[in-house]
mmCIF file of C-alpha atoms in Angstrom:
data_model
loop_
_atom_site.group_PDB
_atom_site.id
_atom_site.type_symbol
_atom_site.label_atom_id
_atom_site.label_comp_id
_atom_site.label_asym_id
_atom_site.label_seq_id
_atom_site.Cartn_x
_atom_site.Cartn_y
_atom_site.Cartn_z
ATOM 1 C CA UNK A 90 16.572 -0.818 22.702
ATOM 2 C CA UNK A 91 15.727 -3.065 19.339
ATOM 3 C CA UNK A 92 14.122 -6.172 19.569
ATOM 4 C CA UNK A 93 14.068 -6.952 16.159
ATOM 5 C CA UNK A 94 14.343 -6.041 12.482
ATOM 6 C CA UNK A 95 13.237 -7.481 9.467
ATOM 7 C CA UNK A 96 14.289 -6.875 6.016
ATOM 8 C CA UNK A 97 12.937 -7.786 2.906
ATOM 9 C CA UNK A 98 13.346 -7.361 -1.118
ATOM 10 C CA UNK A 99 10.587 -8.864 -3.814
ATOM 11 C CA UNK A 100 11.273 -8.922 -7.819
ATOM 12 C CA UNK A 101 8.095 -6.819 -8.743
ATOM 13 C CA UNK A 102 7.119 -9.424 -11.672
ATOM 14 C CA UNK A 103 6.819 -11.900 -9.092
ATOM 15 C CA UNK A 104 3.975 -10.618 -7.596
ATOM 16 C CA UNK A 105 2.631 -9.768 -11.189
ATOM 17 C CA UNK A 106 2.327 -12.768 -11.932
ATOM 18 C CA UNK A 107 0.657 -14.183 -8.862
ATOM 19 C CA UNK A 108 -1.889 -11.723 -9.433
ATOM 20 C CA UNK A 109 -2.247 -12.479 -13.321
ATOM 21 C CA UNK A 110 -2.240 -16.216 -12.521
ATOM 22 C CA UNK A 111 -4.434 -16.888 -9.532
ATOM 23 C CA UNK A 112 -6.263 -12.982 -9.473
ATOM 24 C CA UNK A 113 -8.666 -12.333 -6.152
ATOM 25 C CA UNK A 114 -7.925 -15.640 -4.403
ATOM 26 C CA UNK A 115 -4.096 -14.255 -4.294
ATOM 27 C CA UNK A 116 -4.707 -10.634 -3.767
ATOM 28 C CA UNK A 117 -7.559 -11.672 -1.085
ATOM 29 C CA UNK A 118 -5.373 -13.905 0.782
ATOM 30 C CA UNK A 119 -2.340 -12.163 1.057
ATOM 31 C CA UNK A 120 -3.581 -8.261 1.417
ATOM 32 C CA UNK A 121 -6.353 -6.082 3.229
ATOM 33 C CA UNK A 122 -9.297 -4.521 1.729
ATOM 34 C CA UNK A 123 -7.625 -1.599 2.391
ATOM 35 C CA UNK A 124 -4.406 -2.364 1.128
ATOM 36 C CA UNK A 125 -6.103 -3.925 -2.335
ATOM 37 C CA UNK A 126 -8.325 -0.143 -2.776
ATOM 38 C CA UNK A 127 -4.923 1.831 -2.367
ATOM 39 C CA UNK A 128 -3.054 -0.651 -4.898
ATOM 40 C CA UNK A 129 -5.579 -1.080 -7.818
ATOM 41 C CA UNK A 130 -5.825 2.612 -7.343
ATOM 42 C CA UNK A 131 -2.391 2.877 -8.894
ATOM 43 C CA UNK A 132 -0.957 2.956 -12.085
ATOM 44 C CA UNK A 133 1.381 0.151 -11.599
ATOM 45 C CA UNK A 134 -0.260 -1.465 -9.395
ATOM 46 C CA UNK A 135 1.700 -4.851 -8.946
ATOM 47 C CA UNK A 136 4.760 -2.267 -7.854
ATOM 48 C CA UNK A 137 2.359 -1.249 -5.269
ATOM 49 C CA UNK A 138 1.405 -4.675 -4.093
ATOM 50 C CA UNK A 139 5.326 -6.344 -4.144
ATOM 51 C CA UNK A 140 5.851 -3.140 -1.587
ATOM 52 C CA UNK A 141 3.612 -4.360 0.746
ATOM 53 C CA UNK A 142 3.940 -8.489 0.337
ATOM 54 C CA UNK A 143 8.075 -7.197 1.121
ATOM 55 C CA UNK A 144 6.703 -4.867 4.365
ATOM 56 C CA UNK A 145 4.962 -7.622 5.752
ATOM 57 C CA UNK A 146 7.314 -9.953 5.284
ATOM 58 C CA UNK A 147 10.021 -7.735 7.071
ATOM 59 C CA UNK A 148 7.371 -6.626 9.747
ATOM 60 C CA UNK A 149 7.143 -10.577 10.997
ATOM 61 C CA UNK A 150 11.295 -10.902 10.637
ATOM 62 C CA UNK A 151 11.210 -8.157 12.656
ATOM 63 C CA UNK A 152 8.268 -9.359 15.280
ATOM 64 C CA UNK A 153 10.067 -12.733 15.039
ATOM 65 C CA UNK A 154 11.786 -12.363 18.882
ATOM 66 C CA UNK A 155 8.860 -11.372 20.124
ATOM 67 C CA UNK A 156 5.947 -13.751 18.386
ATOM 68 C CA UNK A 157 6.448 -17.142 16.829
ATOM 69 C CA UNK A 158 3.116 -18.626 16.197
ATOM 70 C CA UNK A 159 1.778 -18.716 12.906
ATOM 71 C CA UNK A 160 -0.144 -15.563 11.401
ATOM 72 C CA UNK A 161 -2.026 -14.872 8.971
ATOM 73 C CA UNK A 162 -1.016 -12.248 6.311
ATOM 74 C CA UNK A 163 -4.378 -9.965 6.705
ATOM 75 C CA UNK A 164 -3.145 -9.898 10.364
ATOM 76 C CA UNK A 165 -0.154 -7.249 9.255
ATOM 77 C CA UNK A 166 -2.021 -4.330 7.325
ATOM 78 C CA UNK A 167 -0.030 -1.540 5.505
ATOM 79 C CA UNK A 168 -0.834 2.179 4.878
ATOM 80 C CA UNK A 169 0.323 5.713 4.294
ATOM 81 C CA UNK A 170 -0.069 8.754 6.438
ATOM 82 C CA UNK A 171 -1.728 11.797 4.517
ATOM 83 C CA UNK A 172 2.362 12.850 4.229
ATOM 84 C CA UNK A 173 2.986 9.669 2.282
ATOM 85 C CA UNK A 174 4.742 7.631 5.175
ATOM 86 C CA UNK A 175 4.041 4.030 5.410
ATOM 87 C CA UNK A 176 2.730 3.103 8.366
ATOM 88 C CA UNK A 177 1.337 -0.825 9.770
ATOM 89 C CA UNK A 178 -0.689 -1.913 11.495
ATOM 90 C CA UNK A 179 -1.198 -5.145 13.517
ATOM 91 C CA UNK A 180 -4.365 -7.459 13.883
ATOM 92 C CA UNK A 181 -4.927 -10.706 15.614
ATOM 93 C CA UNK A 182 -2.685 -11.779 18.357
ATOM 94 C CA UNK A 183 0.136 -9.666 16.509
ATOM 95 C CA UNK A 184 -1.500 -6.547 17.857
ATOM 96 C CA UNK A 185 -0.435 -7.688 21.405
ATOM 97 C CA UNK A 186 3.196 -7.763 20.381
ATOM 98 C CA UNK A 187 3.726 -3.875 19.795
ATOM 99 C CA UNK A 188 2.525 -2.565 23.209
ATOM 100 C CA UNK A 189 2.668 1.204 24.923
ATOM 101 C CA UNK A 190 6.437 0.335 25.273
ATOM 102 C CA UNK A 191 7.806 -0.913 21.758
ATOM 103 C CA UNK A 192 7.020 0.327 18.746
ATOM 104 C CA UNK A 193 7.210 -0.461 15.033
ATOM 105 C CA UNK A 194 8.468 1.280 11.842
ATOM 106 C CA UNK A 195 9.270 0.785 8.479
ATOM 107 C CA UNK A 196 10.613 2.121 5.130
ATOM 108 C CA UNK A 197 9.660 1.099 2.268
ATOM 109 C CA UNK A 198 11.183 1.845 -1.454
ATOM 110 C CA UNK A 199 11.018 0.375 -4.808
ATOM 111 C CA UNK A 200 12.368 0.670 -8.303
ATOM 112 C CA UNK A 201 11.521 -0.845 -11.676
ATOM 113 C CA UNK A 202 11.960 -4.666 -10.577
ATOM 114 C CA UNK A 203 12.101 -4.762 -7.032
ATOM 115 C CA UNK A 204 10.560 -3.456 -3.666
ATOM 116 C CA UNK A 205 11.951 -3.663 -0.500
ATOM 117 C CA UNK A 206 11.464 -2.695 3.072
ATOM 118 C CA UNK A 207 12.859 -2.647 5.973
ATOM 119 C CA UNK A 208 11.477 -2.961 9.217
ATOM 120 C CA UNK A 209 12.465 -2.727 13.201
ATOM 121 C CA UNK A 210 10.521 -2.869 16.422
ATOM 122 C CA UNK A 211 12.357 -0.897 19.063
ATOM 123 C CA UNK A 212 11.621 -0.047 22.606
ATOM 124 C CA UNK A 213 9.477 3.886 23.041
ATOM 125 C CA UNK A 214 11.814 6.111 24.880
#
C-alpha cells in the first residue's frame, strides 16, 4: 500500500546562487552537517546540493498524508549507501512518521541544469 509520493525537480543554478549569495547561513539552514561534508566534497558541488534541496522537498510531498505540521529542513537528512544509493533519514517528529510498518525511498538523478527526485512512502510487506 502507498501513502504518499512526492516529486520534485530544482534548476541547479538556483541553488548556486543561494549559496553564492547568502553562503553558510543558506547551506546551514537548509542541509545537515553531513549532507554539507559530502557536497563541498564534490566537484560540482551546487549539483550535489540542488539533489538534495529536490529529495527533501519530495520526501515531505510524500510524508504530506501522514504529517502536516511544520518541519524544519535539518529534520529530513540525505545520504548514500557505500553502493551509491540515496538513502534519508528522518529527525524530529518526522522520524515518528516512517514506523516498523511503512517505509521510505527515493531516487534521485540530475543532469547539467536540473535535479530531481522522486520519493514514496509505502507500507513494509
Amino acid at each position: 500500500m502507498v501513502y504518499g509520493i512526492g516529486t520534485d525537480i530544482v534548476e541547479i543554478d538556483r541553488i548556486a546562487n543561494s549559496i553564492n549569495k547568502f553562503g553558510d547561513k543558506f547551506l546551514n539552514k537548509i542541509f545537515t552537517e553531513l549532507e554539507r561534508e559530502y557536497c563541498l566534497s564534490k566537484k560540482n558541488s551546487a549539483q550535489h546540493f540542488a539533489a538534495r534541496f529536490a529529495a527533501k522537498e519530495a520526501v515531505f510531498k510524500a510524508l504530506a498524508s501522514q504529517y502536516s505540521e511544520i518541519y524544519s529542513w535539518q529534520d529530513i537528512e540525505v545520504y548514500n549507501e557505500p553502493s551509491g544509493l540515496p538513502k534519508v533519514k528522518l529527525y524530529g517528529e518526522l522520524a515518528n512518521v516512517v514506523s516498523i510498518d511503512k517505509s521510505l525511498q527515493i531516487s534521485m538523478s540530475h543532469s547539467k541544469n536540473y535535479a530531481t527526485c522522486f520519493a514514496i512512502l509505502f507500507k513494509n510487506c
